[in-house]
Every structure is written in structure tokens, then in C-alpha cells.
Tab-separated table of C-alpha atoms in Angstrom:
chain	number	residue	atom	x	y	z
A	1	UNK	CA	14.164	-25.060	-9.920
A	2	UNK	CA	12.595	-21.770	-10.936
A	3	UNK	CA	11.936	-18.739	-8.725
A	4	UNK	CA	10.129	-15.706	-10.094
A	5	UNK	CA	9.335	-12.548	-8.203
A	6	UNK	CA	6.052	-10.957	-9.285
A	7	UNK	CA	6.351	-7.392	-8.073
A	8	UNK	CA	3.475	-4.918	-7.928
A	9	UNK	CA	4.778	-1.370	-7.742
A	10	UNK	CA	1.564	0.295	-6.579
A	11	UNK	CA	1.581	-1.865	-3.450
A	12	UNK	CA	5.374	-2.209	-3.286
A	13	UNK	CA	4.599	-5.919	-2.862
A	14	UNK	CA	6.412	-9.035	-3.991
A	15	UNK	CA	4.645	-12.342	-4.597
A	16	UNK	CA	6.685	-15.396	-5.576
A	17	UNK	CA	6.287	-18.292	-8.002
A	18	UNK	CA	8.462	-21.304	-7.145
A	19	UNK	CA	8.543	-24.382	-9.404
A	20	UNK	CA	10.444	-27.643	-9.170
A	21	UNK	CA	9.877	-30.784	-11.192
A	22	UNK	CA	6.270	-29.995	-12.073
A	23	UNK	CA	5.193	-28.753	-8.641
A	24	UNK	CA	4.551	-25.114	-7.779
A	25	UNK	CA	4.326	-23.035	-4.621
A	26	UNK	CA	3.031	-19.469	-4.556
A	27	UNK	CA	4.146	-17.156	-1.748
A	28	UNK	CA	1.877	-14.249	-0.746
A	29	UNK	CA	-0.276	-14.119	-3.919
A	30	UNK	CA	-2.180	-11.050	-5.070
A	31	UNK	CA	-5.984	-10.935	-5.064
A	32	UNK	CA	-6.264	-11.775	-8.774
A	33	UNK	CA	-5.115	-15.385	-9.077
A	34	UNK	CA	-5.572	-16.354	-12.729
A	35	UNK	CA	-2.041	-15.254	-13.737
A	36	UNK	CA	-0.546	-17.820	-11.339
A	37	UNK	CA	-2.775	-20.552	-12.710
A	38	UNK	CA	-1.938	-19.621	-16.288
A	39	UNK	CA	1.779	-19.583	-15.516
A	40	UNK	CA	1.638	-23.042	-13.949
A	41	UNK	CA	-0.333	-24.441	-16.865
A	42	UNK	CA	2.198	-23.000	-19.304
A	43	UNK	CA	4.951	-24.779	-17.359
A	44	UNK	CA	2.847	-27.987	-17.346
A	45	UNK	CA	3.005	-27.821	-13.553
A	46	UNK	CA	0.533	-28.044	-10.665
A	47	UNK	CA	0.165	-25.553	-7.811
A	48	UNK	CA	0.659	-27.628	-4.665
A	49	UNK	CA	1.150	-25.065	-1.878
A	50	UNK	CA	0.241	-21.466	-1.105
A	51	UNK	CA	2.588	-20.123	1.550
A	52	UNK	CA	1.404	-17.091	3.517
A	53	UNK	CA	4.130	-15.362	5.490
A	54	UNK	CA	1.548	-13.752	7.813
A	55	UNK	CA	-1.876	-12.122	7.854
A	56	UNK	CA	-1.168	-9.229	5.528
A	57	UNK	CA	-2.528	-5.842	6.543
A	58	UNK	CA	-1.659	-3.732	3.512
A	59	UNK	CA	-3.379	-5.857	0.867
A	60	UNK	CA	-5.896	-8.662	0.492
A	61	UNK	CA	-4.083	-11.827	-0.473
A	62	UNK	CA	-5.422	-14.193	-3.127
A	63	UNK	CA	-4.764	-17.331	-1.095
A	64	UNK	CA	-8.408	-18.245	-0.466
A	65	UNK	CA	-9.458	-17.980	-4.121
A	66	UNK	CA	-6.326	-19.715	-5.358
A	67	UNK	CA	-6.845	-22.672	-3.021
A	68	UNK	CA	-10.465	-23.055	-4.139
A	69	UNK	CA	-9.476	-23.055	-7.814
A	70	UNK	CA	-6.456	-25.358	-7.593
A	71	UNK	CA	-6.911	-27.544	-4.531
A	72	UNK	CA	-3.576	-26.277	-3.223
A	73	UNK	CA	-2.916	-26.290	0.500
A	74	UNK	CA	-2.687	-22.934	2.270
A	75	UNK	CA	0.211	-22.943	4.732
A	76	UNK	CA	0.510	-20.419	7.555
A	77	UNK	CA	2.978	-20.301	10.412
A	78	UNK	CA	2.292	-21.427	13.983
A	79	UNK	CA	-0.576	-19.675	15.722
A	80	UNK	CA	-2.551	-18.704	12.626
A	81	UNK	CA	-6.307	-19.163	13.116
A	82	UNK	CA	-8.694	-18.710	10.184
A	83	UNK	CA	-12.316	-19.322	9.200
A	84	UNK	CA	-11.266	-21.441	6.192
A	85	UNK	CA	-9.114	-24.552	5.878
A	86	UNK	CA	-5.370	-24.132	6.244
A	87	UNK	CA	-2.363	-26.145	7.316
A	88	UNK	CA	-1.012	-24.491	10.456
A	89	UNK	CA	2.648	-25.396	10.226
A	90	UNK	CA	4.945	-26.225	13.106
A	91	UNK	CA	8.269	-24.479	13.563
A	92	UNK	CA	10.906	-26.216	11.405
A	93	UNK	CA	8.283	-28.262	9.557
A	94	UNK	CA	9.341	-29.134	5.997
A	95	UNK	CA	7.364	-29.358	2.757
A	96	UNK	CA	8.600	-31.168	-0.334
A	97	UNK	CA	8.144	-29.370	-3.627
A	98	UNK	CA	9.453	-31.424	-6.518
A	99	UNK	CA	13.189	-31.781	-5.880
A	100	UNK	CA	13.449	-28.960	-3.338
A	101	UNK	CA	12.317	-28.424	0.242
A	102	UNK	CA	10.588	-25.509	1.955
A	103	UNK	CA	11.257	-25.228	5.679
A	104	UNK	CA	9.078	-23.142	8.000
A	105	UNK	CA	10.908	-20.828	10.383
A	106	UNK	CA	8.559	-19.304	12.933
A	107	UNK	CA	9.643	-15.659	13.180
A	108	UNK	CA	7.122	-13.770	15.343
A	109	UNK	CA	7.475	-10.041	15.869
A	110	UNK	CA	5.837	-8.274	12.952
A	111	UNK	CA	2.843	-10.451	13.791
A	112	UNK	CA	2.604	-13.442	16.098
A	113	UNK	CA	2.101	-15.979	13.311
A	114	UNK	CA	4.783	-14.524	11.024
A	115	UNK	CA	6.874	-17.168	9.293
A	116	UNK	CA	9.933	-17.076	7.079
A	117	UNK	CA	10.116	-19.823	4.468
A	118	UNK	CA	13.609	-21.235	3.916
A	119	UNK	CA	14.197	-22.859	0.535
A	120	UNK	CA	16.652	-25.762	0.431
A	121	UNK	CA	17.813	-26.599	-3.083
A	122	UNK	CA	18.090	-30.023	-4.738
A	123	UNK	CA	21.280	-30.728	-2.768
A	124	UNK	CA	19.778	-29.631	0.532
A	125	UNK	CA	21.726	-26.353	0.586
A	126	UNK	CA	20.156	-23.311	2.248
A	127	UNK	CA	19.449	-21.262	-0.862
A	128	UNK	CA	16.895	-18.500	-0.171
A	129	UNK	CA	14.433	-17.124	2.345
A	130	UNK	CA	10.994	-15.697	1.653
A	131	UNK	CA	11.013	-13.384	4.613
A	132	UNK	CA	7.607	-11.721	4.401
A	133	UNK	CA	7.569	-8.671	6.663
A	134	UNK	CA	10.113	-10.106	9.103
A	135	UNK	CA	13.117	-8.877	7.111
A	136	UNK	CA	13.155	-6.288	4.344
A	137	UNK	CA	16.148	-4.949	2.483
A	138	UNK	CA	17.291	-2.068	4.681
A	139	UNK	CA	14.658	-2.552	7.357
A	140	UNK	CA	12.449	-4.947	9.315
A	141	UNK	CA	8.698	-5.151	9.715
A	142	UNK	CA	6.887	-2.765	12.041
A	143	UNK	CA	5.942	-4.510	15.299
A	144	UNK	CA	2.826	-2.506	16.106
A	145	UNK	CA	0.161	-4.177	13.970
A	146	UNK	CA	-0.763	-7.261	15.989
A	147	UNK	CA	-1.046	-6.000	19.535
A	148	UNK	CA	-3.262	-8.016	21.901
A	149	UNK	CA	-4.407	-6.893	25.311
A	150	UNK	CA	-1.531	-8.703	26.992
A	151	UNK	CA	1.156	-7.630	24.533
A	152	UNK	CA	2.683	-4.265	23.742
A	153	UNK	CA	4.525	-3.117	20.635
A	154	UNK	CA	7.683	-3.304	22.764
A	155	UNK	CA	6.930	-6.975	23.471
A	156	UNK	CA	6.532	-7.675	19.780
A	157	UNK	CA	9.691	-5.759	18.930
A	158	UNK	CA	11.544	-7.936	21.416
A	159	UNK	CA	10.153	-11.049	19.723
A	160	UNK	CA	11.295	-9.706	16.368
A	161	UNK	CA	14.804	-9.179	17.749
A	162	UNK	CA	14.937	-12.805	18.872
A	163	UNK	CA	13.516	-14.079	15.573
A	164	UNK	CA	16.128	-12.205	13.569
A	165	UNK	CA	19.051	-13.208	15.792
A	166	UNK	CA	18.131	-16.863	16.273
A	167	UNK	CA	16.393	-17.783	13.003
A	168	UNK	CA	17.638	-15.437	10.275
A	169	UNK	CA	21.120	-14.168	11.119
A	170	UNK	CA	22.370	-17.710	11.777
A	171	UNK	CA	21.848	-18.576	8.095
A	172	UNK	CA	24.752	-18.427	5.594
A	173	UNK	CA	25.660	-15.058	4.125
A	174	UNK	CA	24.987	-16.198	0.551
A	175	UNK	CA	21.314	-16.956	1.231
A	176	UNK	CA	19.121	-14.875	-1.088
A	177	UNK	CA	16.542	-12.633	0.614
A	178	UNK	CA	13.139	-12.352	-1.068
A	179	UNK	CA	11.080	-9.888	1.035
A	180	UNK	CA	7.365	-9.146	0.800
A	181	UNK	CA	7.849	-5.405	0.248
A	182	UNK	CA	10.156	-2.701	-1.039
A	183	UNK	CA	10.333	1.084	-0.819
A	184	UNK	CA	6.930	2.735	-0.615
A	185	UNK	CA	5.335	0.214	1.718
A	186	UNK	CA	3.932	1.416	5.038
A	187	UNK	CA	4.933	-1.922	6.614
A	188	UNK	CA	8.359	-0.474	7.441
A	189	UNK	CA	10.065	2.911	7.541
A	190	UNK	CA	13.386	2.562	5.683
A	191	UNK	CA	12.849	-0.016	2.940
A	192	UNK	CA	15.297	-0.196	0.058
A	193	UNK	CA	14.278	0.353	-3.547
A	194	UNK	CA	15.920	-2.994	-4.287
A	195	UNK	CA	13.595	-5.978	-4.052
A	196	UNK	CA	16.080	-8.883	-3.948
A	197	UNK	CA	19.290	-9.097	-1.926
A	198	UNK	CA	21.615	-11.422	-0.052
A	199	UNK	CA	21.696	-11.962	3.680
A	200	UNK	CA	25.397	-11.164	4.112
A	201	UNK	CA	24.908	-7.694	2.693
A	202	UNK	CA	21.942	-7.119	4.994
A	203	UNK	CA	24.029	-8.121	7.994
A	204	UNK	CA	26.433	-5.320	7.030
A	205	UNK	CA	24.011	-2.589	5.958
A	206	UNK	CA	20.654	-3.130	7.672
A	207	UNK	CA	20.550	-1.079	10.886
A	208	UNK	CA	18.357	-3.685	12.591
A	209	UNK	CA	20.883	-6.491	12.044
A	210	UNK	CA	23.863	-4.739	13.623
A	211	UNK	CA	25.923	-7.444	15.281
A	212	UNK	CA	26.535	-5.607	18.561
A	213	UNK	CA	22.972	-4.358	18.953
A	214	UNK	CA	21.293	-5.122	22.271
A	215	UNK	CA	17.618	-6.001	22.474
A	216	UNK	CA	16.898	-2.707	24.219
A	217	UNK	CA	18.631	-0.759	21.449
A	218	UNK	CA	16.747	-2.740	18.811
A	219	UNK	CA	13.369	-2.050	20.406
A	220	UNK	CA	14.111	1.666	20.631
A	221	UNK	CA	15.415	2.014	17.074
A	222	UNK	CA	12.734	-0.112	15.419
A	223	UNK	CA	9.905	1.781	17.096
A	224	UNK	CA	11.416	5.228	16.597
A	225	UNK	CA	9.697	7.269	13.900
A	226	UNK	CA	6.971	4.788	12.975
A	227	UNK	CA	3.907	6.665	11.737
A	228	UNK	CA	0.475	5.358	12.781
A	229	UNK	CA	-0.662	2.541	10.483
A	230	UNK	CA	-3.153	3.437	7.737
A	231	UNK	CA	-6.755	2.888	8.816
A	232	UNK	CA	-7.376	0.062	6.345
A	233	UNK	CA	-4.580	-2.175	7.675
A	234	UNK	CA	-6.629	-3.829	10.432
A	235	UNK	CA	-9.564	-4.294	8.041
A	236	UNK	CA	-7.442	-5.988	5.373
A	237	UNK	CA	-5.877	-8.244	7.994
A	238	UNK	CA	-9.348	-9.319	9.088
A	239	UNK	CA	-10.370	-10.095	5.493
A	240	UNK	CA	-7.263	-12.247	5.177
A	241	UNK	CA	-8.278	-14.140	8.312
A	242	UNK	CA	-11.976	-14.701	7.610
A	243	UNK	CA	-12.138	-14.782	3.798
A	244	UNK	CA	-13.821	-12.634	1.152
A	245	UNK	CA	-15.931	-12.634	-2.016
A	246	UNK	CA	-14.296	-14.181	-5.069
A	247	UNK	CA	-12.340	-11.788	-7.231
A	248	UNK	CA	-14.432	-12.724	-10.268
A	249	UNK	CA	-17.622	-11.684	-8.437
A	250	UNK	CA	-16.097	-8.344	-7.496
A	251	UNK	CA	-14.817	-7.716	-11.012
A	252	UNK	CA	-18.104	-8.619	-12.687
A	253	UNK	CA	-20.024	-6.181	-10.500
A	254	UNK	CA	-17.521	-3.353	-10.800
A	255	UNK	CA	-16.560	-3.592	-14.467
A	256	UNK	CA	-20.021	-2.528	-15.619
A	257	UNK	CA	-20.538	0.399	-18.042
A	258	UNK	CA	-23.227	2.902	-17.054
A	259	UNK	CA	-24.636	5.708	-19.174
A	260	UNK	CA	-24.727	9.178	-17.533
A	261	UNK	CA	-28.379	8.919	-16.480
A	262	UNK	CA	-27.930	5.511	-14.869
A	263	UNK	CA	-24.620	6.560	-13.345
A	264	UNK	CA	-26.247	9.583	-11.696
A	265	UNK	CA	-29.215	7.551	-10.497
A	266	UNK	CA	-26.984	4.889	-8.934
A	267	UNK	CA	-24.870	7.576	-7.272
A	268	UNK	CA	-27.956	9.105	-5.679
A	269	UNK	CA	-29.833	5.914	-4.814
A	270	UNK	CA	-26.841	4.025	-3.406
A	271	UNK	CA	-25.155	7.032	-1.800
A	272	UNK	CA	-22.114	6.068	-3.850
A	273	UNK	CA	-18.772	7.828	-3.851
A	274	UNK	CA	-17.727	8.980	-7.324
A	275	UNK	CA	-14.017	8.198	-7.601
A	276	UNK	CA	-12.160	9.852	-10.474
A	277	UNK	CA	-8.922	8.024	-11.296
A	278	UNK	CA	-7.726	10.036	-14.300
A	279	UNK	CA	-4.709	12.358	-14.128
A	280	UNK	CA	-4.671	15.379	-11.845
A	281	UNK	CA	-4.546	17.706	-14.876
A	282	UNK	CA	-7.663	16.122	-16.331
A	283	UNK	CA	-9.474	16.309	-13.008
A	284	UNK	CA	-8.833	20.009	-12.335
A	285	UNK	CA	-10.068	20.997	-15.805
A	286	UNK	CA	-13.401	19.200	-15.439
A	287	UNK	CA	-14.978	16.697	-13.066
A	288	UNK	CA	-18.320	15.548	-11.706
A	289	UNK	CA	-19.449	17.646	-8.719
A	290	UNK	CA	-18.501	16.119	-5.342
A	291	UNK	CA	-16.273	13.468	-6.957
A	292	UNK	CA	-12.966	12.556	-5.320
A	293	UNK	CA	-9.698	12.346	-7.220
A	294	UNK	CA	-7.156	9.573	-6.595
A	295	UNK	CA	-5.245	8.984	-9.822
A	296	UNK	CA	-4.200	5.581	-11.090
A	297	UNK	CA	-0.780	6.907	-12.017
A	298	UNK	CA	0.191	7.682	-8.425
A	299	UNK	CA	0.197	5.510	-5.298
A	300	UNK	CA	-3.394	4.616	-6.028
A	301	UNK	CA	-4.301	1.662	-3.810
A	302	UNK	CA	-2.543	2.854	-0.632
A	303	UNK	CA	-4.121	6.305	-0.948
A	304	UNK	CA	-7.562	4.784	-1.416
A	305	UNK	CA	-6.930	2.718	1.706
A	306	UNK	CA	-5.768	5.704	3.697
A	307	UNK	CA	-8.578	8.063	2.696
A	308	UNK	CA	-11.765	6.044	2.106
A	309	UNK	CA	-12.548	4.808	5.576
A	310	UNK	CA	-15.341	2.332	4.793
A	311	UNK	CA	-14.282	-0.760	2.818
A	312	UNK	CA	-17.947	-1.385	1.988
A	313	UNK	CA	-18.466	2.115	0.587
A	314	UNK	CA	-20.332	1.917	-2.758
A	315	UNK	CA	-18.026	3.349	-5.426
A	316	UNK	CA	-18.641	4.578	-8.965
A	317	UNK	CA	-15.697	5.184	-11.276
A	318	UNK	CA	-14.632	7.804	-13.746
A	319	UNK	CA	-11.685	6.097	-15.397
A	320	UNK	CA	-9.509	6.451	-18.506
A	321	UNK	CA	-10.953	4.444	-21.371
A	322	UNK	CA	-9.620	0.900	-21.308
A	323	UNK	CA	-8.479	1.035	-17.676
A	324	UNK	CA	-11.796	0.312	-15.970
A	325	UNK	CA	-11.020	-3.352	-15.211
A	326	UNK	CA	-7.582	-2.386	-13.926
A	327	UNK	CA	-9.182	0.115	-11.551
A	328	UNK	CA	-11.635	-2.417	-10.110
A	329	UNK	CA	-8.786	-4.904	-9.727
A	330	UNK	CA	-6.542	-2.467	-7.912
A	331	UNK	CA	-9.369	-1.439	-5.577
A	332	UNK	CA	-10.012	-5.085	-4.725
A	333	UNK	CA	-6.371	-5.585	-3.783
A	334	UNK	CA	-6.934	-3.403	-0.734
A	335	UNK	CA	-10.418	-4.695	0.058
A	336	UNK	CA	-12.696	-2.208	-1.706
A	337	UNK	CA	-15.066	-4.725	-3.266
A	338	UNK	CA	-18.208	-2.619	-3.661
A	339	UNK	CA	-17.570	-0.924	-7.001
A	340	UNK	CA	-20.913	-0.600	-8.803
A	341	UNK	CA	-19.777	0.400	-12.290
A	342	UNK	CA	-18.076	3.100	-14.336
A	343	UNK	CA	-19.151	6.063	-16.447
A	344	UNK	CA	-19.308	4.848	-20.039
A	345	UNK	CA	-17.726	7.412	-22.328
A	346	UNK	CA	-16.125	9.204	-19.398
A	347	UNK	CA	-16.430	12.878	-18.627
A	348	UNK	CA	-17.149	13.752	-22.278
A	349	UNK	CA	-20.312	11.638	-22.188
A	350	UNK	CA	-21.272	13.385	-18.951
A	351	UNK	CA	-20.864	16.795	-20.600
A	352	UNK	CA	-22.814	15.762	-23.712
A	353	UNK	CA	-25.664	14.672	-21.457
A	354	UNK	CA	-25.849	18.247	-20.160
A	355	UNK	CA	-24.699	17.357	-16.666
A	356	UNK	CA	-22.913	19.828	-14.410
A	357	UNK	CA	-19.120	19.893	-14.445
A	358	UNK	CA	-16.875	21.613	-11.928
A	359	UNK	CA	-13.230	22.667	-12.006
A	360	UNK	CA	-10.411	23.460	-9.596
A	361	UNK	CA	-8.207	26.471	-10.204
A	362	UNK	CA	-4.604	25.405	-10.759
A	363	UNK	CA	-1.838	27.969	-11.131
A	364	UNK	CA	1.825	27.863	-12.086
A	365	UNK	CA	4.529	28.304	-9.492
A	366	UNK	CA	5.360	31.720	-10.995
A	367	UNK	CA	1.791	32.892	-10.402
A	368	UNK	CA	1.914	31.456	-6.897
A	369	UNK	CA	5.199	33.217	-6.198
A	370	UNK	CA	3.711	36.533	-7.271
A	371	UNK	CA	0.625	36.031	-5.096
A	372	UNK	CA	2.740	34.981	-2.111
A	373	UNK	CA	4.971	38.060	-2.329
A	374	UNK	CA	2.231	40.603	-2.890
A	375	UNK	CA	-0.669	39.287	-0.829
A	376	UNK	CA	-1.206	37.857	2.629
A	377	UNK	CA	-2.312	34.459	1.324
A	378	UNK	CA	-3.084	31.196	3.144
A	379	UNK	CA	-0.963	28.204	2.113
A	380	UNK	CA	-1.821	24.594	2.918
A	381	UNK	CA	1.027	22.062	2.682
A	382	UNK	CA	-0.333	18.479	2.562
A	383	UNK	CA	2.940	16.568	2.391
A	384	UNK	CA	3.878	13.982	4.983
A	385	UNK	CA	5.155	15.145	8.352
A	386	UNK	CA	8.729	14.127	7.579
A	387	UNK	CA	8.720	16.007	4.283
A	388	UNK	CA	7.429	19.139	5.961
A	389	UNK	CA	9.956	18.969	8.789
A	390	UNK	CA	12.775	18.484	6.286
A	391	UNK	CA	12.006	21.717	4.435
A	392	UNK	CA	8.990	23.940	3.938
A	393	UNK	CA	7.819	27.363	2.867
A	394	UNK	CA	8.196	30.015	5.539
A	395	UNK	CA	5.336	32.332	6.440
A	396	UNK	CA	2.870	33.028	9.244
A	397	UNK	CA	-0.042	31.824	7.108
A	398	UNK	CA	1.593	28.571	5.985
A	399	UNK	CA	-0.363	25.688	7.491
A	400	UNK	CA	0.465	22.002	7.325
A	401	UNK	CA	-1.332	18.742	7.783
A	402	UNK	CA	-0.540	15.517	5.976
A	403	UNK	CA	-3.003	14.268	3.377
A	404	UNK	CA	-3.082	10.961	5.271
A	405	UNK	CA	-4.935	12.684	8.120
A	406	UNK	CA	-7.083	15.149	6.199
A	407	UNK	CA	-10.301	13.679	7.595
A	408	UNK	CA	-9.107	14.482	11.125
A	409	UNK	CA	-7.759	17.955	10.374
A	410	UNK	CA	-10.081	19.733	7.973
A	411	UNK	CA	-11.846	21.321	10.958
A	412	UNK	CA	-8.671	23.331	11.561
A	413	UNK	CA	-9.136	25.389	8.377
A	414	UNK	CA	-11.814	27.924	7.517
A	415	UNK	CA	-14.260	27.473	4.636
A	416	UNK	CA	-14.429	31.241	4.210
A	417	UNK	CA	-10.696	31.526	3.486
A	418	UNK	CA	-8.901	30.936	0.205
A	419	UNK	CA	-6.138	28.304	0.421
A	420	UNK	CA	-3.270	27.676	-1.971
A	421	UNK	CA	-2.723	23.920	-1.700
A	422	UNK	CA	0.543	22.163	-2.523
A	423	UNK	CA	2.284	18.835	-2.002
A	424	UNK	CA	5.654	17.730	-3.405
A	425	UNK	CA	4.761	17.450	-7.075
A	426	UNK	CA	1.038	18.005	-7.637
A	427	UNK	CA	-0.640	14.606	-7.197
A	428	UNK	CA	-1.542	14.755	-3.508
A	429	UNK	CA	-2.571	18.404	-3.585
A	430	UNK	CA	-5.310	17.613	-6.107
A	431	UNK	CA	-6.460	14.680	-3.958
A	432	UNK	CA	-6.635	17.027	-0.979
A	433	UNK	CA	-8.417	19.732	-2.957
A	434	UNK	CA	-10.996	17.249	-4.246
A	435	UNK	CA	-11.784	15.996	-0.733
A	436	UNK	CA	-11.994	19.488	0.705
A	437	UNK	CA	-14.128	20.693	-2.198
A	438	UNK	CA	-16.562	17.823	-1.689
A	439	UNK	CA	-16.837	18.917	1.970
A	440	UNK	CA	-17.745	22.490	1.084
A	441	UNK	CA	-14.344	24.185	0.827
A	442	UNK	CA	-14.796	26.081	-2.415
A	443	UNK	CA	-11.957	28.618	-2.242
A	444	UNK	CA	-9.069	26.355	-3.200
A	445	UNK	CA	-6.199	26.967	-5.593
A	446	UNK	CA	-3.854	24.139	-6.563
A	447	UNK	CA	-0.158	24.957	-6.978
A	448	UNK	CA	1.020	22.943	-9.995
A	449	UNK	CA	4.412	21.337	-9.508
A	450	UNK	CA	4.191	21.536	-5.728
A	451	UNK	CA	7.138	22.114	-3.420
A	452	UNK	CA	9.531	20.761	-6.031
A	453	UNK	CA	8.700	23.808	-8.149
A	454	UNK	CA	8.484	26.196	-5.181
A	455	UNK	CA	12.081	25.377	-4.177
A	456	UNK	CA	13.287	26.662	-7.553
A	457	UNK	CA	11.860	30.122	-6.859
A	458	UNK	CA	13.244	32.767	-4.529
A	459	UNK	CA	10.464	32.263	-1.987
A	460	UNK	CA	11.662	31.817	1.612
A	461	UNK	CA	12.037	28.210	2.780
A	462	UNK	CA	13.467	26.683	5.933
A	463	UNK	CA	16.945	25.195	5.930
A	464	UNK	CA	16.940	21.606	4.754
A	465	UNK	CA	17.168	18.983	7.498
A	466	UNK	CA	17.994	15.416	6.481
A	467	UNK	CA	14.980	13.208	7.339
A	468	UNK	CA	17.230	10.619	8.988
A	469	UNK	CA	18.185	13.164	11.660
A	470	UNK	CA	14.639	14.166	12.558
């Protein structure tokens, strides 16, 4: 028996490759499926099953493509309805995989069809669970993503309580827990940085598995402090239900080099968004007018999903040389399939063609400190609400709204004013500045190093409040 976790940091997502005696199961595969096929071929094995723990909202799964390519059966839990062929499993149904067995445990709560897959080893021993978004390390899945007209998030939280108590916590303490996500995922609020654990440790340390917890207490604690889900979640979930274009089709269309003239013509004719995925330092020193920055080296895919509201938006790329295919791939993972090509030769080719280039002023924290002390300046903090509440710069002209909700809040600032924009370290502030600049806010100054650098100065900040007490 072989179990391999294939973890994707940008999505904080774990897919799983399980092999026994020449037969393979894939749990929650990524959009690009060829690596799974190649791995199975290398092991001289055949992919027999694709187990989906639920209809994922934070990424587009590769289950549909993988089934078409391999003939494998897609298995969902009870209640899953799709527009493609699946096996809708019954609670406690078992599937043989070589010398091991996979047992379906229906664990509704995160979503109604959520299932946990229990692996029984060659001797029939309960060995591991692939818990999807039902159980994370340190947390459980948010119960507010699958609400129907006759169900509330409180109803779903109650279901999750029952699923955990009756299906998960009754398993032996030495059962290995393989969750779908780790820290950084918006599918929970307190996920551990660890991506593999054991159930006994979770029973001791996970707040949601406290032995003496009542259902009422569970519902209150699980729902407390959950931020609204990113706008793309419902759209990704729908793609996972109804299907999507093949990854190869998306990649072929998007991984297309365009010279500056063609690039500009496509941008104008298709009303395409120019997405610059280089580093923030490269972007501020020179970029195409009206382009948006979301760098590959940050939380790229989730920020794209949070900020670009239309999954069908035509997109053109300015990418680091050699990372164009990676960019198209990572966009497709969250459902942005309408990439039309990339700028061949990058920004240097654009400049050589005599095209306009714009910049964003970025200053050091020492310069910012001097300006703050000697002038009545406007400061815009774009960190998350919890970060701001924990500690922030004091001043009557310090304004805050989270980057996540910039599209809803930019009407609260004045285009005639100059704003010094900061986040925690410098990545999100440049994203915010690029979006605001494209919307006509031209008096923006980025504070390099963000609040991390500001805290090291003698500028006035609020007393630190631990986020867990907010």
C-alpha cells in the first residue's frame, strides 16, 4: 500500500494518490491531471477510482478530465447530483482497491454530500481517513457554503456536530487524518500549518472535538468569526457540479505568445483584463497602463478568485519568462479559463515597441515615517479585518478596508486625495494600488515593507490584541 499527499501551497490543498496491488485511487485531484496518470504509469498501475469528498468551492477539481482520460469511476457521497456520470455512494458502502478497502462515511455539515473516506488496510484495520473539509487539523469545515432555502448555517453546523461525533470521533486514536486543506485556506478559520496528523491528537487539541462540548456550544463556536466566503466559491462549486472545458483546451488557448501590437489589439477588441503576475517591485517600477497586479509569488489563485469577479473575464498576461504555462494552470485551478495569451518578451518588449508604461511611487518606511510626522497625510490600511483589529497605526486620517472587499469600498475614498497604502509586508498593498489606479485613483504611494516595517519605527500604533480574543 502506498499513500502520497500531493500538496499545493498556493491553494493550501491536499490531493491524495493511493495505490495497492496495481490499482490506484485519487482523492480530490487538481485541475491538471497528467501528473496522476504519469505517476500511475510509472508504478505500472491503473487508476480505478476518483474519490471526491464534496463539491469543492475553493478550486476546480480535475475529476471530470481524469475520468475521461482513464475510465476511472468518480465516487461522491450520498446526495451528490451532477451533470456527468458518477457513482453516488451509499453511507458505509465499500470499494476494493487492490488489497485494501475504502469505506464511505457520509459526514454532512460542511456540505450536504460531504463524505469522509475511511481506508482499511490489508488486514482490515482502520488505518486512515481522507476527511475532506469535514475535519481539518485544528479546525473543521465552515458550514455556511451549502445553504438551501430550508436550511440555515446553524442547521448545517448541527449536522457537522453529529457527523464528527458519530462517524469520526468513534474511530481509533491512531487513525491517520489526511485533510483537504491546511493553513491559508478560506474553508476554515483556524487550520494548522501541519497537513497530516492523527485522530487522537485532534481529539485533544482541536477545539471542535472537545469531548464535553454540547451541540449548541459547537454551533456557536464554529460559526463565530467566520468571514464571508470569497465570491468565487459558489462559482467553482457549480463548475464542479456541471463540468468544464478540458484543461488541455484552456492551456492551449492561454499559453499563446503575443507580440506587443497583437497584445494591445486583443486587449482592446476583447475588453481583456491585463493581469501582471511579476513581483510587486517589478510592477511598481513599470507596468502597462490599467493593468492589475497579482503576483505569482504570493497567494495568487485565491486573490484572483477574490478580486476578479467574472470567471469568464478575458485575461491577458504579463508574466516572468518561463512561467507563462504555470500562470495559465494556476488560473484554471480556480476556474479562470478565458486566458487569451501572454506578452511575448514581457514589459521590455512593450517598452521597445514604444508603448506607454506607468509606475507607482513606492517609498521606504523611513520616508513614510517622516511624512506621517510632518504632514497631515491619508493612510489606507488594506490588511484583513482581524489583522487591523489586532494592531494598527493610530491617526485620525488612517482608514482601513480589507483588500478582499476593495470593490465594495473604493467609493469611500476620494480620488482627489493622496493615499499612502500599506498591508502587512508589501504584496497586498501593490495589488490594492493597481486596482485603485486602474479605477482612476492616481495619487497613491505604496509603503514598502508594510505594517511589519512600520512597527519597527516610533510611529504610534494601538496596543496589540491577540486575534483569538477578538
